[in-house]
Amino acid sequence: MILMSPPCQPFTRIGLQGDVTDPRTNSFLHILDILPRLQKLPKYILLENVKGFEVSSTRDLLIQTIGNCGFQYQEFLLSPTSLGIPNSRLRYFLIAKLQSVPFPFQAPGQVLMEFPQTESEHPQKHAIDAEKKIEEKKIEPNICSDSSTQCSGKEAILFKLETAGEIDRKRQQDSDLSVPMLRDFLEDDVDMNSYFLPPKSLLRYALLLDIVKPTSRRSTCFTKGYGRYLEGTGSVLQTTEDVQVENIYRSLTNLSQEEKITRLLMLQLRFFTPKEIANLLGFPPEFGFPEKTTVKQRYRLLGNSLNVHVVAQLIKILCE
């Protein structure tokens, strides 16, 4: 079995998207070069990468190589939310098996958006339904085409630069009783003082924060910049349950900076601890870091990690 996660930088949407011309792809291209020349091919292959890999030239070369070697394969774009885990972490996966018979759920040329449900389910319908579901959940940018015109409907900005559509989506996620609350993944009896957001950061990034509560059933993807940067690196936790986020943000208008900070501090926002993120990623309770590693290093490692449950489910499907 070959398990691999090639460098993702050449394929990220916010990067240069160098693809096969990026030197960081060379190690993976080398594997593709030697794979057909192996005396004994691996029976199984599982590959992970970022969303964007599925439209790359490197992916095309991978598909061509494993096809020539006699592998049956299926591609996925999966998030832990598909398994009822309250954390979004969309990633590209490919499973391949050295066999002549296709997978029961195999959908040639399609990227499945969910785990296979049943062998009798038509794979094409499954993929189309999933794509339709994703489309329905997409939110338009929080920008009006005319700055002098107020947005309306689901695109109307209510507070904290969030549209009505975004707020409705989050409320739907939090009302899904099949997903456990975040409090099931939180640490107890740990000094959290070092994890609270600094006042200056609160003031600067207040409108960009994704705020969740222990009772929430969702959280955004945690990246390697979590704990150091606030924009787009992961959710922060509101630890006061008797204060409404909406009320705090609506009250900030026309306040001085000091008054705004005072109001925002009432939310008692903090970062998730490395252990809590590890819990959301599916690492076992006994998992820990070497004592010599810093909190920053732990965040970086977790930001580059995978969800254990997602990978385990794919390996199970692959080996059936």
mmCIF file of N, CA and C in Angstrom, residues 108-197:
data_model
loop_
_atom_site.group_PDB
_atom_site.id
_atom_site.type_symbol
_atom_site.label_atom_id
_atom_site.label_comp_id
_atom_site.label_asym_id
_atom_site.label_seq_id
_atom_site.Cartn_x
_atom_site.Cartn_y
_atom_site.Cartn_z
ATOM 1 N N PRO A 108 -16.586 7.010 -13.355
ATOM 2 C CA PRO A 108 -15.456 7.446 -14.192
ATOM 3 C C PRO A 108 -15.542 8.923 -14.565
ATOM 4 N N GLY A 109 -14.437 9.618 -14.359
ATOM 5 C CA GLY A 109 -14.368 11.025 -14.729
ATOM 6 C C GLY A 109 -15.059 11.968 -13.775
ATOM 7 N N GLN A 110 -15.613 11.457 -12.682
ATOM 8 C CA GLN A 110 -16.315 12.304 -11.729
ATOM 9 C C GLN A 110 -15.615 12.293 -10.373
ATOM 10 N N VAL A 111 -15.725 13.408 -9.686
ATOM 11 C CA VAL A 111 -15.211 13.528 -8.325
ATOM 12 C C VAL A 111 -16.405 13.472 -7.379
ATOM 13 N N LEU A 112 -16.492 12.426 -6.586
ATOM 14 C CA LEU A 112 -17.615 12.268 -5.659
ATOM 15 C C LEU A 112 -17.470 13.228 -4.488
ATOM 16 N N MET A 113 -18.589 13.810 -4.073
ATOM 17 C CA MET A 113 -18.588 14.802 -3.002
ATOM 18 C C MET A 113 -18.980 14.213 -1.649
ATOM 19 N N GLU A 114 -19.303 12.926 -1.625
ATOM 20 C CA GLU A 114 -19.672 12.255 -0.381
ATOM 21 C C GLU A 114 -19.122 10.841 -0.388
ATOM 22 N N PHE A 115 -19.094 10.226 0.781
ATOM 23 C CA PHE A 115 -18.690 8.826 0.866
ATOM 24 C C PHE A 115 -19.728 7.951 0.165
ATOM 25 N N PRO A 116 -19.300 6.839 -0.428
ATOM 26 C CA PRO A 116 -20.259 5.918 -1.050
ATOM 27 C C PRO A 116 -21.277 5.445 -0.016
ATOM 28 N N GLN A 117 -22.542 5.405 -0.420
ATOM 29 C CA GLN A 117 -23.606 5.004 0.499
ATOM 30 C C GLN A 117 -23.924 3.522 0.396
ATOM 31 N N THR A 118 -24.367 3.109 -0.779
ATOM 32 C CA THR A 118 -24.702 1.697 -0.980
ATOM 33 C C THR A 118 -24.197 1.263 -2.338
ATOM 34 N N GLU A 119 -23.965 -0.019 -2.482
ATOM 35 C CA GLU A 119 -23.482 -0.549 -3.749
ATOM 36 C C GLU A 119 -24.539 -0.431 -4.844
ATOM 37 N N SER A 120 -25.800 -0.387 -4.470
ATOM 38 C CA SER A 120 -26.866 -0.343 -5.461
ATOM 39 C C SER A 120 -27.141 1.066 -5.958
ATOM 40 N N GLU A 121 -26.607 2.055 -5.260
ATOM 41 C CA GLU A 121 -26.871 3.433 -5.637
ATOM 42 C C GLU A 121 -26.125 3.771 -6.912
ATOM 43 N N HIS A 122 -26.814 4.458 -7.807
ATOM 44 C CA HIS A 122 -26.196 4.813 -9.080
ATOM 45 C C HIS A 122 -25.141 5.884 -8.840
ATOM 46 N N PRO A 123 -23.882 5.644 -9.184
ATOM 47 C CA PRO A 123 -22.811 6.579 -8.858
ATOM 48 C C PRO A 123 -22.975 7.946 -9.500
ATOM 49 N N GLN A 124 -23.500 7.985 -10.735
ATOM 50 C CA GLN A 124 -23.630 9.268 -11.406
ATOM 51 C C GLN A 124 -24.665 10.136 -10.704
ATOM 52 N N LYS A 125 -25.784 9.516 -10.321
ATOM 53 C CA LYS A 125 -26.816 10.246 -9.595
ATOM 54 C C LYS A 125 -26.279 10.737 -8.266
ATOM 55 N N HIS A 126 -25.486 9.895 -7.607
ATOM 56 C CA HIS A 126 -24.899 10.257 -6.319
ATOM 57 C C HIS A 126 -24.031 11.502 -6.460
ATOM 58 N N ALA A 127 -23.208 11.543 -7.507
ATOM 59 C CA ALA A 127 -22.313 12.677 -7.720
ATOM 60 C C ALA A 127 -23.102 13.929 -8.049
ATOM 61 N N ILE A 128 -24.133 13.792 -8.912
ATOM 62 C CA ILE A 128 -24.922 14.949 -9.307
ATOM 63 C C ILE A 128 -25.683 15.511 -8.118
ATOM 64 N N ASP A 129 -26.291 14.628 -7.306
ATOM 65 C CA ASP A 129 -27.020 15.079 -6.129
ATOM 66 C C ASP A 129 -26.107 15.817 -5.169
ATOM 67 N N ALA A 130 -24.890 15.304 -5.005
ATOM 68 C CA ALA A 130 -23.943 15.937 -4.093
ATOM 69 C C ALA A 130 -23.542 17.307 -4.604
ATOM 70 N N GLU A 131 -23.294 17.406 -5.921
ATOM 71 C CA GLU A 131 -22.896 18.689 -6.489
ATOM 72 C C GLU A 131 -24.028 19.702 -6.360
ATOM 73 N N LYS A 132 -25.269 19.235 -6.556
ATOM 74 C CA LYS A 132 -26.417 20.116 -6.408
ATOM 75 C C LYS A 132 -26.524 20.623 -4.982
ATOM 76 N N LYS A 133 -26.258 19.725 -4.025
ATOM 77 C CA LYS A 133 -26.316 20.091 -2.617
ATOM 78 C C LYS A 133 -25.264 21.146 -2.283
ATOM 79 N N ILE A 134 -24.068 20.962 -2.851
ATOM 80 C CA ILE A 134 -22.996 21.933 -2.628
ATOM 81 C C ILE A 134 -23.374 23.279 -3.218
ATOM 82 N N GLU A 135 -23.954 23.265 -4.445
ATOM 83 C CA GLU A 135 -24.337 24.505 -5.104
ATOM 84 C C GLU A 135 -25.367 25.261 -4.277
ATOM 85 N N GLU A 136 -26.311 24.512 -3.696
ATOM 86 C CA GLU A 136 -27.357 25.150 -2.909
ATOM 87 C C GLU A 136 -26.800 25.828 -1.675
ATOM 88 N N LYS A 137 -25.662 25.327 -1.176
ATOM 89 C CA LYS A 137 -25.084 25.869 0.047
ATOM 90 C C LYS A 137 -24.116 27.013 -0.224
ATOM 91 N N LYS A 138 -23.786 27.232 -1.512
ATOM 92 C CA LYS A 138 -22.818 28.279 -1.833
ATOM 93 C C LYS A 138 -23.398 29.647 -1.488
ATOM 94 N N ILE A 139 -22.533 30.513 -0.985
ATOM 95 C CA ILE A 139 -22.948 31.859 -0.608
ATOM 96 C C ILE A 139 -22.245 32.862 -1.509
ATOM 97 N N GLU A 140 -22.977 33.832 -1.983
ATOM 98 C CA GLU A 140 -22.370 34.858 -2.824
ATOM 99 C C GLU A 140 -21.476 35.756 -1.979
ATOM 100 N N PRO A 141 -20.478 36.415 -2.596
ATOM 101 C CA PRO A 141 -19.594 37.318 -1.864
ATOM 102 C C PRO A 141 -20.383 38.427 -1.191
ATOM 103 N N ASN A 142 -19.853 38.918 -0.060
ATOM 104 C CA ASN A 142 -20.552 39.938 0.719
ATOM 105 C C ASN A 142 -20.306 41.329 0.146
ATOM 106 N N ILE A 143 -20.404 41.469 -1.165
ATOM 107 C CA ILE A 143 -20.092 42.745 -1.802
ATOM 108 C C ILE A 143 -21.226 43.116 -2.734
ATOM 109 N N CYS A 144 -21.749 44.328 -2.612
ATOM 110 C CA CYS A 144 -22.761 44.809 -3.544
ATOM 111 C C CYS A 144 -22.082 45.292 -4.815
ATOM 112 N N SER A 145 -22.755 45.143 -5.950
ATOM 113 C CA SER A 145 -22.176 45.612 -7.206
ATOM 114 C C SER A 145 -22.110 47.123 -7.243
ATOM 115 N N ASP A 146 -23.003 47.773 -6.513
ATOM 116 C CA ASP A 146 -23.009 49.232 -6.441
ATOM 117 C C ASP A 146 -22.904 49.611 -4.981
ATOM 118 N N SER A 147 -21.828 50.289 -4.616
ATOM 119 C CA SER A 147 -21.588 50.602 -3.205
ATOM 120 C C SER A 147 -22.639 51.534 -2.637
ATOM 121 N N SER A 148 -23.385 52.237 -3.515
ATOM 122 C CA SER A 148 -24.405 53.151 -3.028
ATOM 123 C C SER A 148 -25.750 52.466 -2.837
ATOM 124 N N THR A 149 -25.797 51.189 -3.226
ATOM 125 C CA THR A 149 -27.037 50.436 -3.129
ATOM 126 C C THR A 149 -26.934 49.407 -2.021
ATOM 127 N N GLN A 150 -27.950 49.305 -1.190
ATOM 128 C CA GLN A 150 -27.940 48.333 -0.104
ATOM 129 C C GLN A 150 -28.352 46.967 -0.621
ATOM 130 N N CYS A 151 -27.590 45.934 -0.267
ATOM 131 C CA CYS A 151 -27.929 44.579 -0.685
ATOM 132 C C CYS A 151 -29.245 44.161 -0.048
ATOM 133 N N SER A 152 -29.912 43.228 -0.685
ATOM 134 C CA SER A 152 -31.172 42.739 -0.143
ATOM 135 C C SER A 152 -31.186 41.228 -0.166
ATOM 136 N N GLY A 153 -32.184 40.635 0.496
ATOM 137 C CA GLY A 153 -32.310 39.190 0.501
ATOM 138 C C GLY A 153 -31.173 38.525 1.224
ATOM 139 N N LYS A 154 -30.742 37.363 0.703
ATOM 140 C CA LYS A 154 -29.700 36.582 1.349
ATOM 141 C C LYS A 154 -28.334 37.249 1.271
ATOM 142 N N GLU A 155 -28.178 38.247 0.376
ATOM 143 C CA GLU A 155 -26.892 38.920 0.253
ATOM 144 C C GLU A 155 -26.796 40.143 1.163
ATOM 145 N N ALA A 156 -27.863 40.479 1.855
ATOM 146 C CA ALA A 156 -27.847 41.647 2.724
ATOM 147 C C ALA A 156 -26.931 41.419 3.916
ATOM 148 N N ILE A 157 -26.030 42.362 4.158
ATOM 149 C CA ILE A 157 -25.120 42.257 5.295
ATOM 150 C C ILE A 157 -25.866 42.662 6.562
ATOM 151 N N LEU A 158 -25.952 41.755 7.511
ATOM 152 C CA LEU A 158 -26.683 42.025 8.742
ATOM 153 C C LEU A 158 -25.765 42.606 9.809
ATOM 154 N N PHE A 159 -24.715 41.879 10.152
ATOM 155 C CA PHE A 159 -23.726 42.360 11.107
ATOM 156 C C PHE A 159 -22.467 41.534 10.935
ATOM 157 N N LYS A 160 -21.338 42.051 11.427
ATOM 158 C CA LYS A 160 -20.066 41.341 11.340
ATOM 159 C C LYS A 160 -19.737 40.922 9.909
ATOM 160 N N LEU A 161 -20.151 41.737 8.927
ATOM 161 C CA LEU A 161 -19.903 41.464 7.509
ATOM 162 C C LEU A 161 -20.475 40.128 7.058
ATOM 163 N N GLU A 162 -21.466 39.629 7.769
ATOM 164 C CA GLU A 162 -22.097 38.369 7.389
ATOM 165 C C GLU A 162 -23.454 38.635 6.756
ATOM 166 N N THR A 163 -23.734 37.912 5.681
ATOM 167 C CA THR A 163 -25.008 38.072 4.996
ATOM 168 C C THR A 163 -26.084 37.229 5.665
ATOM 169 N N ALA A 164 -27.320 37.520 5.300
ATOM 170 C CA ALA A 164 -28.437 36.742 5.833
ATOM 171 C C ALA A 164 -28.304 35.279 5.436
ATOM 172 N N GLY A 165 -27.809 35.040 4.224
ATOM 173 C CA GLY A 165 -27.620 33.666 3.762
ATOM 174 C C GLY A 165 -26.598 32.917 4.573
ATOM 175 N N GLU A 166 -25.497 33.594 4.906
ATOM 176 C CA GLU A 166 -24.445 32.953 5.702
ATOM 177 C C GLU A 166 -24.936 32.634 7.105
ATOM 178 N N ILE A 167 -25.628 33.577 7.703
ATOM 179 C CA ILE A 167 -26.148 33.362 9.052
ATOM 180 C C ILE A 167 -27.164 32.229 9.061
ATOM 181 N N ASP A 168 -28.005 32.175 8.042
ATOM 182 C CA ASP A 168 -28.990 31.095 7.945
ATOM 183 C C ASP A 168 -28.302 29.743 7.798
ATOM 184 N N ARG A 169 -27.231 29.695 7.005
ATOM 185 C CA ARG A 169 -26.496 28.437 6.822
ATOM 186 C C ARG A 169 -25.901 27.966 8.143
ATOM 187 N N LYS A 170 -25.323 28.889 8.904
ATOM 188 C CA LYS A 170 -24.720 28.526 10.181
ATOM 189 C C LYS A 170 -25.781 28.051 11.180
ATOM 190 N N ARG A 171 -26.935 28.685 11.162
ATOM 191 C CA ARG A 171 -28.008 28.268 12.066
ATOM 192 C C ARG A 171 -28.506 26.872 11.716
ATOM 193 N N GLN A 172 -28.567 26.582 10.427
ATOM 194 C CA GLN A 172 -28.972 25.240 10.010
ATOM 195 C C GLN A 172 -27.962 24.197 10.475
ATOM 196 N N GLN A 173 -26.682 24.533 10.367
ATOM 197 C CA GLN A 173 -25.650 23.603 10.827
ATOM 198 C C GLN A 173 -25.761 23.370 12.325
ATOM 199 N N ASP A 174 -26.001 24.431 13.079
ATOM 200 C CA ASP A 174 -26.081 24.313 14.535
ATOM 201 C C ASP A 174 -27.344 23.586 14.995
ATOM 202 N N SER A 175 -28.333 23.485 14.126
ATOM 203 C CA SER A 175 -29.583 22.804 14.495
ATOM 204 C C SER A 175 -29.604 21.342 14.061
ATOM 205 N N ASP A 176 -28.514 20.875 13.455
ATOM 206 C CA ASP A 176 -28.431 19.480 13.007
ATOM 207 C C ASP A 176 -28.080 18.584 14.189
ATOM 208 N N LEU A 177 -29.086 17.927 14.741
ATOM 209 C CA LEU A 177 -28.900 17.133 15.955
ATOM 210 C C LEU A 177 -28.076 15.871 15.729
ATOM 211 N N SER A 178 -27.823 15.514 14.474
ATOM 212 C CA SER A 178 -27.002 14.333 14.197
ATOM 213 C C SER A 178 -25.515 14.619 14.390
ATOM 214 N N VAL A 179 -25.168 15.892 14.532
ATOM 215 C CA VAL A 179 -23.768 16.295 14.711
ATOM 216 C C VAL A 179 -23.543 16.663 16.173
ATOM 217 N N PRO A 180 -22.494 16.158 16.812
ATOM 218 C CA PRO A 180 -22.235 16.493 18.218
ATOM 219 C C PRO A 180 -21.839 17.954 18.396
ATOM 220 N N MET A 181 -22.046 18.469 19.587
ATOM 221 C CA MET A 181 -21.646 19.842 19.896
ATOM 222 C C MET A 181 -20.137 19.925 20.093
ATOM 223 N N LEU A 182 -19.611 21.112 19.900
ATOM 224 C CA LEU A 182 -18.173 21.316 20.064
ATOM 225 C C LEU A 182 -17.716 21.047 21.490
ATOM 226 N N ARG A 183 -18.601 21.220 22.456
ATOM 227 C CA ARG A 183 -18.200 21.020 23.849
ATOM 228 C C ARG A 183 -17.711 19.597 24.109
ATOM 229 N N ASP A 184 -18.132 18.649 23.259
ATOM 230 C CA ASP A 184 -17.673 17.267 23.408
ATOM 231 C C ASP A 184 -16.202 17.115 23.049
ATOM 232 N N PHE A 185 -15.614 18.133 22.422
ATOM 233 C CA PHE A 185 -14.225 18.063 21.977
ATOM 234 C C PHE A 185 -13.311 19.008 22.763
ATOM 235 N N LEU A 186 -13.871 19.724 23.741
ATOM 236 C CA LEU A 186 -13.109 20.730 24.474
ATOM 237 C C LEU A 186 -12.403 20.138 25.684
ATOM 238 N N GLU A 187 -11.324 20.796 26.071
ATOM 239 C CA GLU A 187 -10.562 20.380 27.247
ATOM 240 C C GLU A 187 -11.205 20.914 28.519
ATOM 241 N N ASP A 188 -11.045 20.181 29.599
ATOM 242 C CA ASP A 188 -11.510 20.615 30.912
ATOM 243 C C ASP A 188 -10.312 20.898 31.813
ATOM 244 N N ASP A 189 -10.511 21.794 32.747
ATOM 245 C CA ASP A 189 -9.502 22.057 33.785
ATOM 246 C C ASP A 189 -8.140 22.414 33.195
ATOM 247 N N VAL A 190 -8.158 23.269 32.174
ATOM 248 C CA VAL A 190 -6.917 23.754 31.569
ATOM 249 C C VAL A 190 -6.906 25.273 31.648
ATOM 250 N N ASP A 191 -5.765 25.844 32.006
ATOM 251 C CA ASP A 191 -5.643 27.297 32.089
ATOM 252 C C ASP A 191 -5.727 27.888 30.686
ATOM 253 N N MET A 192 -6.785 28.643 30.431
ATOM 254 C CA MET A 192 -7.025 29.179 29.095
ATOM 255 C C MET A 192 -6.569 30.627 28.940
ATOM 256 N N ASN A 193 -5.958 31.204 29.941
ATOM 257 C CA ASN A 193 -5.592 32.619 29.878
ATOM 258 C C ASN A 193 -4.710 32.953 28.681
ATOM 259 N N SER A 194 -3.814 32.043 28.326
ATOM 260 C CA SER A 194 -2.897 32.315 27.217
ATOM 261 C C SER A 194 -3.560 32.144 25.852
ATOM 262 N N TYR A 195 -4.801 31.654 25.841
ATOM 263 C CA TYR A 195 -5.491 31.416 24.565
ATOM 264 C C TYR A 195 -6.514 32.500 24.228
ATOM 265 N N PHE A 196 -6.772 33.417 25.152
ATOM 266 C CA PHE A 196 -7.720 34.488 24.862
ATOM 267 C C PHE A 196 -7.141 35.459 23.838
ATOM 268 N N LEU A 197 -8.010 35.967 22.954
ATOM 269 C CA LEU A 197 -7.563 36.877 21.911
ATOM 270 C C LEU A 197 -7.129 38.208 22.522
#
